[in-house]
Amino acid sequence: MTETKTIRLYDEQVMLRSCQTVVTACVELKNGFGLELAQTVFYPEGGGQLSDTGKLLFDNKTVKVTHVREKDGHILHETAEPVAVGTEVTAEIDWQVRFDHMQQHCGEHLLSYGFWKLCQADNVGFHMSEDMVTIDLNREVSEAEVMQVETLANQQIQENLPVKTAWMDVEQAAACATRKFNDKLTGLVRVVSIAGSDACTCCGTHPPMTGMVGLVKIFRTEKHKAGTRVYFLCGRLAMEKIQKCWQELSASVQLLSLKDEEIKLGVERLQTENRELQEKLSLAEERWINEIAPQLLAQAELANEVKVIEVHFDDISAEAARKLAQRLAENPQAQVTLFYKSKNRLNYILTQGTDVPGSCRERISILNKKLGGKGGGKDNMAQGSSAL
Ligand SMILES: [Zn+2]
């Protein structure tokens, strides 16, 4: 591998989407190849920011770059096929992917500043994935604090503050950093500072003005270790998620004939109604069991001291079926097989009174075989089901 280091154009020129360059090394990897370039616009995965993707163009050919990483100071552009050293190529990144990353990363700085400034909470972990970004705070924050921080971050977006990057020595960086400074750092470090807001060491790409972040939206928080994990999205990705959520919300309030801001009220109302209906159904089933159980016992013929009762129902709840089967088995001579349908399955409950020989376990294994079903239980009660 060559010792010439790739010039990192993304360091200073974050808005650059492509560049002319030359392949300086091509190594075989486990899966595919790793290309080094004389200069690159591709950001390698690191510092919590995801890798750029894109393509290399040369001689009417296109080679996809699927991932970029840094190894021992070398930037490897991962491709499925090799490209000869010395080939002049146009390196071009997937701009939407990069811009999404820039929005998320800058939004992360704005939020981290807000949590540090308003809640004295430090960001101790940053993770970006395709559909959500998280930061981990070293102390628990309240819902009200989360709202305050989100509001501050969005204010700073609307103020369209300049975002600057500069290389400086560690002492200088420590002096101008607002948040917790990593004192293990040595030599020259890169500081990203937002006027009137965050300043910290960072190697990632940020838009030149905070206005380009567009929006920061925190969707959820949860307790994490001794602190809080904050789930959020910025810019286009935040907008997309809000659009989806809003569609769901609008459809729901329409179904409930309510205003947008009454959705919680509507769900609570449904829960109460559902609970009341459940109670009514339970009482009705209880009354029905009281009526039908003596009828079924009276109708059953006694043969060899056993009353064989086999009944089928289409529309009773699992709870009612179980209660009826148990009620019938209170008669010492009753041998009960109760069938009922639910969720496209034929369910069966077997019970029996204390004087009936044999066990429900034996009876259900015969029934399972006959119906191709499965289930089991105890001597006096067993349950199973088969496909309809
Ligand atoms: Zn950063």
Coordinates of C-alpha atoms and ligand atoms in Angstrom, one line a residue:
M1 CA 0.0 0.0 0.0
T2 CA 1.3 3.4 -0.9
E3 CA 2.5 5.8 1.8
T4 CA 1.0 8.8 0.0
K5 CA -1.9 10.0 2.0
T6 CA -5.2 10.9 0.3
I7 CA -6.1 14.6 0.2
R8 CA -9.4 14.8 2.0
L9 CA -11.4 17.4 0.1
Y10 CA -14.5 16.9 2.3
D11 CA -12.5 18.4 5.2
E12 CA -12.7 22.0 3.8
Q13 CA -15.1 21.7 0.9
V14 CA -18.2 20.0 2.3
M15 CA -20.5 21.0 -0.6
L16 CA -18.2 19.4 -3.2
R17 CA -20.0 16.4 -4.8
S18 CA -17.3 15.2 -7.2
C19 CA -13.6 15.5 -8.1
Q20 CA -11.0 14.4 -10.7
T21 CA -8.5 12.0 -9.2
V22 CA -6.2 9.1 -9.7
V23 CA -6.2 5.6 -8.3
T24 CA -3.1 5.2 -6.2
A25 CA -3.6 1.8 -4.7
C26 CA -5.9 -1.2 -5.2
V27 CA -6.0 -4.0 -2.7
E28 CA -8.0 -7.2 -2.5
L29 CA -10.4 -7.3 0.5
K30 CA -12.4 -10.2 1.8
N31 CA -15.3 -9.1 -0.3
G32 CA -14.3 -7.1 -3.3
F33 CA -11.5 -4.4 -3.5
G34 CA -10.3 -1.4 -1.6
L35 CA -9.2 1.6 -3.7
E36 CA -7.1 4.5 -2.6
L37 CA -7.3 7.8 -4.5
A38 CA -4.9 10.8 -4.7
Q39 CA -7.7 13.0 -3.4
T40 CA -11.3 12.2 -2.5
V41 CA -14.8 13.7 -1.8
F42 CA -15.8 10.5 -0.1
Y43 CA -16.2 10.7 3.7
P44 CA -15.1 7.5 5.4
E45 CA -17.3 6.1 8.2
G46 CA -16.2 7.5 11.6
G47 CA -16.9 9.8 14.5
G48 CA -20.5 8.5 14.5
Q49 CA -21.1 9.6 10.9
L50 CA -21.9 7.0 8.3
S51 CA -19.8 6.4 5.2
D52 CA -20.5 8.1 1.9
T53 CA -21.5 6.0 -1.1
G54 CA -21.2 6.8 -4.8
K55 CA -19.3 5.9 -7.9
L56 CA -16.1 6.2 -9.9
L57 CA -16.4 7.1 -13.6
F58 CA -13.8 6.4 -16.2
D59 CA -13.6 5.3 -19.9
N60 CA -17.5 5.0 -20.1
K61 CA -17.3 2.7 -17.1
T62 CA -19.0 3.1 -13.7
V63 CA -17.8 1.4 -10.6
K64 CA -19.9 1.7 -7.5
V65 CA -18.4 2.6 -4.2
T66 CA -20.5 0.9 -1.6
H67 CA -18.7 1.9 1.6
V68 CA -15.6 3.9 2.6
R69 CA -13.5 3.4 5.6
E70 CA -10.3 4.5 7.1
K71 CA -7.6 2.0 8.0
D72 CA -4.3 3.0 9.5
G73 CA -4.6 6.5 8.0
H74 CA -5.5 5.2 4.6
I75 CA -9.0 5.8 3.0
L76 CA -10.3 2.7 1.4
H77 CA -13.1 3.0 -1.2
E78 CA -14.8 -0.4 -1.3
T79 CA -15.8 -1.7 -4.8
A80 CA -16.9 -5.0 -6.3
E81 CA -14.2 -4.9 -9.0
P82 CA -10.6 -3.7 -9.2
V83 CA -9.4 -0.6 -10.9
A84 CA -5.8 -0.3 -12.1
V85 CA -3.4 1.9 -10.3
G86 CA -2.9 5.1 -12.3
T87 CA -6.4 5.2 -13.8
E88 CA -7.8 8.7 -13.9
V89 CA -11.3 8.7 -12.5
T90 CA -14.2 11.1 -11.6
A91 CA -15.2 10.3 -8.0
E92 CA -18.8 11.2 -7.3
I93 CA -20.7 10.8 -4.1
D94 CA -24.5 10.1 -3.7
W95 CA -25.3 13.7 -2.7
Q96 CA -28.6 13.0 -1.0
V97 CA -27.1 10.4 1.2
R98 CA -24.2 12.8 2.2
F99 CA -26.5 15.8 2.7
D100 CA -28.8 13.6 4.9
H101 CA -25.7 12.8 7.0
M102 CA -24.6 16.4 7.2
Q103 CA -28.0 17.4 8.4
Q104 CA -28.1 14.7 11.1
H105 CA -24.5 15.4 12.2
C106 CA -25.0 19.2 12.5
G107 CA -28.3 18.7 14.3
E108 CA -26.5 16.4 16.7
H109 CA -24.1 19.2 17.6
L110 CA -27.0 21.7 18.1
L111 CA -28.8 19.2 20.4
S112 CA -25.7 18.3 22.3
Y113 CA -25.0 22.0 22.9
G114 CA -28.5 22.5 24.2
F115 CA -28.4 19.5 26.6
W116 CA -25.0 20.8 27.9
K117 CA -26.1 24.4 28.1
L118 CA -29.6 24.0 29.5
C119 CA -29.4 20.7 31.4
Q120 CA -25.7 20.3 32.2
A121 CA -25.9 16.9 30.5
D122 CA -22.9 15.6 28.4
N123 CA -23.3 13.7 25.2
V124 CA -21.3 10.5 25.8
G125 CA -22.4 8.5 22.8
F126 CA -23.6 9.3 19.2
H127 CA -25.0 6.7 16.8
M128 CA -26.4 7.2 13.3
S129 CA -28.4 4.6 11.5
E130 CA -30.5 4.6 8.3
D131 CA -33.7 5.4 10.1
M132 CA -32.8 7.0 13.4
V133 CA -30.1 9.0 15.2
T134 CA -29.3 8.7 18.9
I135 CA -27.3 10.5 21.5
D136 CA -26.7 9.2 25.0
L137 CA -26.6 11.7 27.8
N138 CA -24.8 11.1 31.1
R139 CA -27.7 12.3 33.2
E140 CA -31.4 11.9 33.1
V141 CA -33.4 14.7 31.5
S142 CA -37.1 15.5 31.9
E143 CA -39.7 15.8 29.1
A144 CA -39.8 19.5 29.7
E145 CA -36.0 19.8 29.3
V146 CA -36.2 17.8 26.1
M147 CA -38.7 20.3 24.7
Q148 CA -36.6 23.3 25.7
V149 CA -33.5 21.8 24.0
E150 CA -35.4 20.9 20.9
T151 CA -36.8 24.5 20.7
L152 CA -33.3 26.0 21.2
A153 CA -31.8 23.8 18.4
N154 CA -34.6 24.8 16.0
Q155 CA -34.1 28.5 16.9
Q156 CA -30.4 28.2 16.1
I157 CA -31.4 26.6 12.7
Q158 CA -33.8 29.5 12.0
E159 CA -31.0 32.0 12.9
N160 CA -28.9 30.4 10.1
L161 CA -25.7 30.6 12.0
P162 CA -22.3 30.0 10.2
V163 CA -20.6 26.6 10.9
K164 CA -16.8 26.8 10.7
T165 CA -14.1 24.2 10.9
A166 CA -10.5 24.8 11.8
W167 CA -7.4 22.8 12.6
M168 CA -5.7 23.9 15.8
D169 CA -3.4 22.6 18.5
V170 CA -4.9 20.8 21.5
E171 CA -4.5 23.7 24.0
Q172 CA -6.2 26.2 21.7
A173 CA -9.0 23.6 21.0
A174 CA -9.5 23.0 24.7
A175 CA -9.9 26.8 25.2
C176 CA -12.5 27.3 22.6
A177 CA -14.5 24.1 23.1
T178 CA -17.8 24.6 24.8
R179 CA -18.6 21.1 25.7
K180 CA -16.6 18.4 27.5
F181 CA -13.2 18.2 25.9
N182 CA -11.4 14.9 25.4
D183 CA -8.1 15.4 27.2
K184 CA -6.6 12.3 25.6
L185 CA -6.2 14.2 22.3
T186 CA -2.8 15.3 21.2
G187 CA -1.3 17.3 18.3
L188 CA -3.5 19.1 15.8
V189 CA -7.2 18.6 16.1
R190 CA -10.2 19.7 14.0
V191 CA -12.7 21.9 15.7
V192 CA -16.2 22.5 14.4
S193 CA -17.8 25.6 15.8
I194 CA -21.2 27.1 15.3
A195 CA -21.4 30.9 16.0
G196 CA -23.1 31.4 19.4
S197 CA -23.6 27.7 19.9
D198 CA -21.5 24.5 19.9
A199 CA -17.8 24.2 19.5
C200 CA -16.1 20.8 19.8
T201 CA -13.6 18.5 18.2
C202 CA -15.1 16.6 15.3
C203 CA -14.0 15.0 12.0
G204 CA -17.5 14.9 10.4
T205 CA -19.0 16.9 7.6
H206 CA -21.4 19.8 8.5
P207 CA -23.3 22.2 6.3
P208 CA -21.8 25.7 6.1
M209 CA -24.9 27.3 7.7
T210 CA -27.2 25.9 10.4
G211 CA -30.2 26.9 8.2
M212 CA -29.4 23.9 5.9
V213 CA -30.2 21.5 8.7
G214 CA -33.8 22.6 8.2
L215 CA -35.3 21.0 11.3
V216 CA -34.5 19.0 14.4
K217 CA -37.2 16.7 15.8
I218 CA -36.8 14.5 18.9
F219 CA -39.2 11.5 18.6
R220 CA -38.5 9.6 21.8
T221 CA -36.3 9.3 24.9
E222 CA -35.6 6.4 27.1
K223 CA -33.6 5.7 30.2
H224 CA -30.1 4.5 29.3
K225 CA -27.5 3.5 32.0
A226 CA -27.5 6.4 34.4
G227 CA -28.7 8.9 31.8
T228 CA -31.1 9.3 28.8
R229 CA -30.9 8.1 25.2
V230 CA -32.4 10.6 22.8
Y231 CA -33.9 9.5 19.4
F232 CA -34.1 12.2 16.8
L233 CA -33.9 13.0 13.1
C234 CA -33.0 16.2 11.2
G235 CA -33.8 17.8 7.9
R236 CA -35.3 15.7 5.1
L237 CA -35.4 12.5 7.2
A238 CA -37.2 14.3 10.0
M239 CA -39.7 15.7 7.5
E240 CA -40.3 12.3 6.0
K241 CA -41.0 10.7 9.3
I242 CA -43.3 13.6 10.4
Q243 CA -45.2 13.2 7.1
K244 CA -45.7 9.5 7.7
C245 CA -46.8 10.1 11.3
W246 CA -49.1 12.9 10.4
Q247 CA -50.9 10.8 7.8
E248 CA -51.5 8.2 10.5
L249 CA -52.7 10.8 12.9
S250 CA -55.0 12.5 10.4
A251 CA -56.6 9.2 9.4
S252 CA -57.1 8.3 13.0
V253 CA -58.7 11.5 14.0
Q254 CA -61.0 11.3 11.0
L255 CA -62.1 7.8 12.1
L256 CA -62.8 9.2 15.5
S257 CA -64.4 12.4 14.2
L258 CA -62.1 14.5 16.4
K259 CA -59.7 17.4 16.0
D260 CA -55.9 16.7 15.5
E261 CA -55.0 17.7 19.1
E262 CA -57.7 15.5 20.6
I263 CA -56.2 12.2 19.5
K264 CA -55.2 11.1 23.1
L265 CA -58.7 11.9 24.4
G266 CA -60.2 9.8 21.6
V267 CA -58.0 6.8 22.4
E268 CA -58.8 7.1 26.1
R269 CA -62.5 7.1 25.2
L270 CA -62.1 4.0 23.1
Q271 CA -60.3 2.2 25.9
T272 CA -63.0 3.1 28.4
E273 CA -65.8 1.9 26.0
N274 CA -63.9 -1.3 25.3
R275 CA -63.5 -2.0 29.0
E276 CA -67.3 -1.4 29.5
L277 CA -68.2 -3.7 26.6
Q278 CA -65.9 -6.4 27.9
E279 CA -67.6 -6.3 31.3
K280 CA -71.1 -6.4 29.7
L281 CA -70.1 -9.4 27.5
S282 CA -68.7 -11.2 30.5
L283 CA -72.0 -10.8 32.4
A284 CA -74.0 -11.8 29.4
E285 CA -71.9 -15.0 28.9
E286 CA -72.2 -15.8 32.6
R287 CA -76.0 -15.6 32.3
W288 CA -75.9 -17.8 29.1
I289 CA -73.8 -20.4 30.8
N290 CA -76.2 -20.5 33.8
E291 CA -79.0 -21.3 31.3
I292 CA -77.4 -23.7 28.9
A293 CA -75.3 -25.8 31.3
P294 CA -78.3 -27.5 33.0
Q295 CA -80.0 -27.9 29.6
L296 CA -77.0 -29.7 28.1
L297 CA -76.7 -32.0 31.2
A298 CA -80.4 -32.8 31.1
Q299 CA -80.2 -33.7 27.3
A300 CA -77.2 -35.9 27.7
E301 CA -78.0 -39.6 27.9
L302 CA -76.4 -41.7 30.6
A303 CA -74.5 -44.7 29.2
N304 CA -72.2 -46.8 31.4
E305 CA -72.6 -44.2 34.2
V306 CA -71.1 -41.5 31.8
K307 CA -73.0 -38.5 30.3
V308 CA -71.2 -37.8 27.0
I309 CA -71.6 -34.2 26.0
E310 CA -70.2 -33.0 22.6
V311 CA -71.1 -29.4 21.6
H312 CA -70.1 -27.0 18.8
F313 CA -70.3 -23.2 18.9
D314 CA -69.4 -20.7 16.3
D315 CA -69.5 -17.4 18.1
I316 CA -68.4 -17.6 21.8
S317 CA -65.3 -16.2 23.4
A318 CA -62.4 -18.4 24.6
E319 CA -63.2 -17.4 28.1
A320 CA -66.9 -18.4 27.8
A321 CA -66.0 -21.7 26.2
R322 CA -63.6 -22.6 29.1
K323 CA -66.1 -21.5 31.8
L324 CA -68.9 -23.6 30.2
A325 CA -66.7 -26.7 29.9
Q326 CA -65.7 -26.3 33.5
R327 CA -69.2 -25.7 34.7
L328 CA -70.4 -28.9 32.9
A329 CA -67.6 -31.0 34.5
E330 CA -68.9 -30.0 38.0
N331 CA -71.3 -32.9 37.3
P332 CA -69.3 -36.0 38.3
Q333 CA -70.6 -38.1 35.4
A334 CA -70.1 -35.5 32.6
Q335 CA -67.5 -36.2 29.9
V336 CA -67.3 -32.9 27.9
T337 CA -65.9 -32.1 24.4
L338 CA -66.6 -28.5 23.4
F339 CA -65.6 -27.1 20.0
Y340 CA -65.6 -23.4 19.0
K341 CA -64.1 -21.5 16.1
S342 CA -61.8 -18.5 16.4
K343 CA -59.1 -16.9 14.3
N344 CA -59.5 -19.5 11.5
R345 CA -58.9 -22.4 13.9
L346 CA -61.1 -25.0 15.4
N347 CA -60.5 -25.0 19.1
Y348 CA -61.5 -27.8 21.5
I349 CA -61.8 -27.9 25.3
L350 CA -62.1 -31.3 27.1
T351 CA -63.3 -31.6 30.7
Q352 CA -64.7 -34.4 32.8
G353 CA -66.4 -35.0 36.1
T354 CA -64.7 -36.9 39.0
D355 CA -66.5 -40.2 38.4
V356 CA -65.6 -40.5 34.7
P357 CA -62.9 -43.1 34.0
G358 CA -59.8 -42.3 31.8
S359 CA -58.3 -38.8 31.5
C360 CA -58.7 -35.7 29.2
R361 CA -55.0 -36.0 28.3
E362 CA -55.7 -39.4 26.7
R363 CA -58.8 -38.2 25.0
I364 CA -57.1 -35.1 23.5
S365 CA -54.2 -37.1 22.1
I366 CA -56.8 -39.2 20.1
L367 CA -58.6 -36.0 19.0
N368 CA -55.3 -34.3 18.0
K369 CA -54.5 -37.3 15.7
K370 CA -58.0 -37.4 14.2
L371 CA -58.0 -33.6 13.4
G372 CA -54.3 -33.0 12.8
G373 CA -54.3 -30.6 15.7
K374 CA -52.1 -30.0 18.7
G375 CA -52.7 -29.4 22.4
G376 CA -52.6 -31.1 25.8
G377 CA -53.5 -30.6 29.4
K378 CA -54.2 -32.4 32.7
D379 CA -56.4 -35.3 33.7
N380 CA -59.5 -33.2 34.2
M381 CA -59.0 -30.6 31.5
A382 CA -57.2 -30.3 28.2
Q383 CA -57.2 -27.8 25.3
G384 CA -56.2 -28.0 21.7
S385 CA -56.8 -26.6 18.2
S386 CA -56.5 -27.5 14.6
A387 CA -56.6 -25.6 11.3
L388 CA -60.1 -25.1 9.9
Ligands
ZN1 ZN -19.4 15.8 15.3

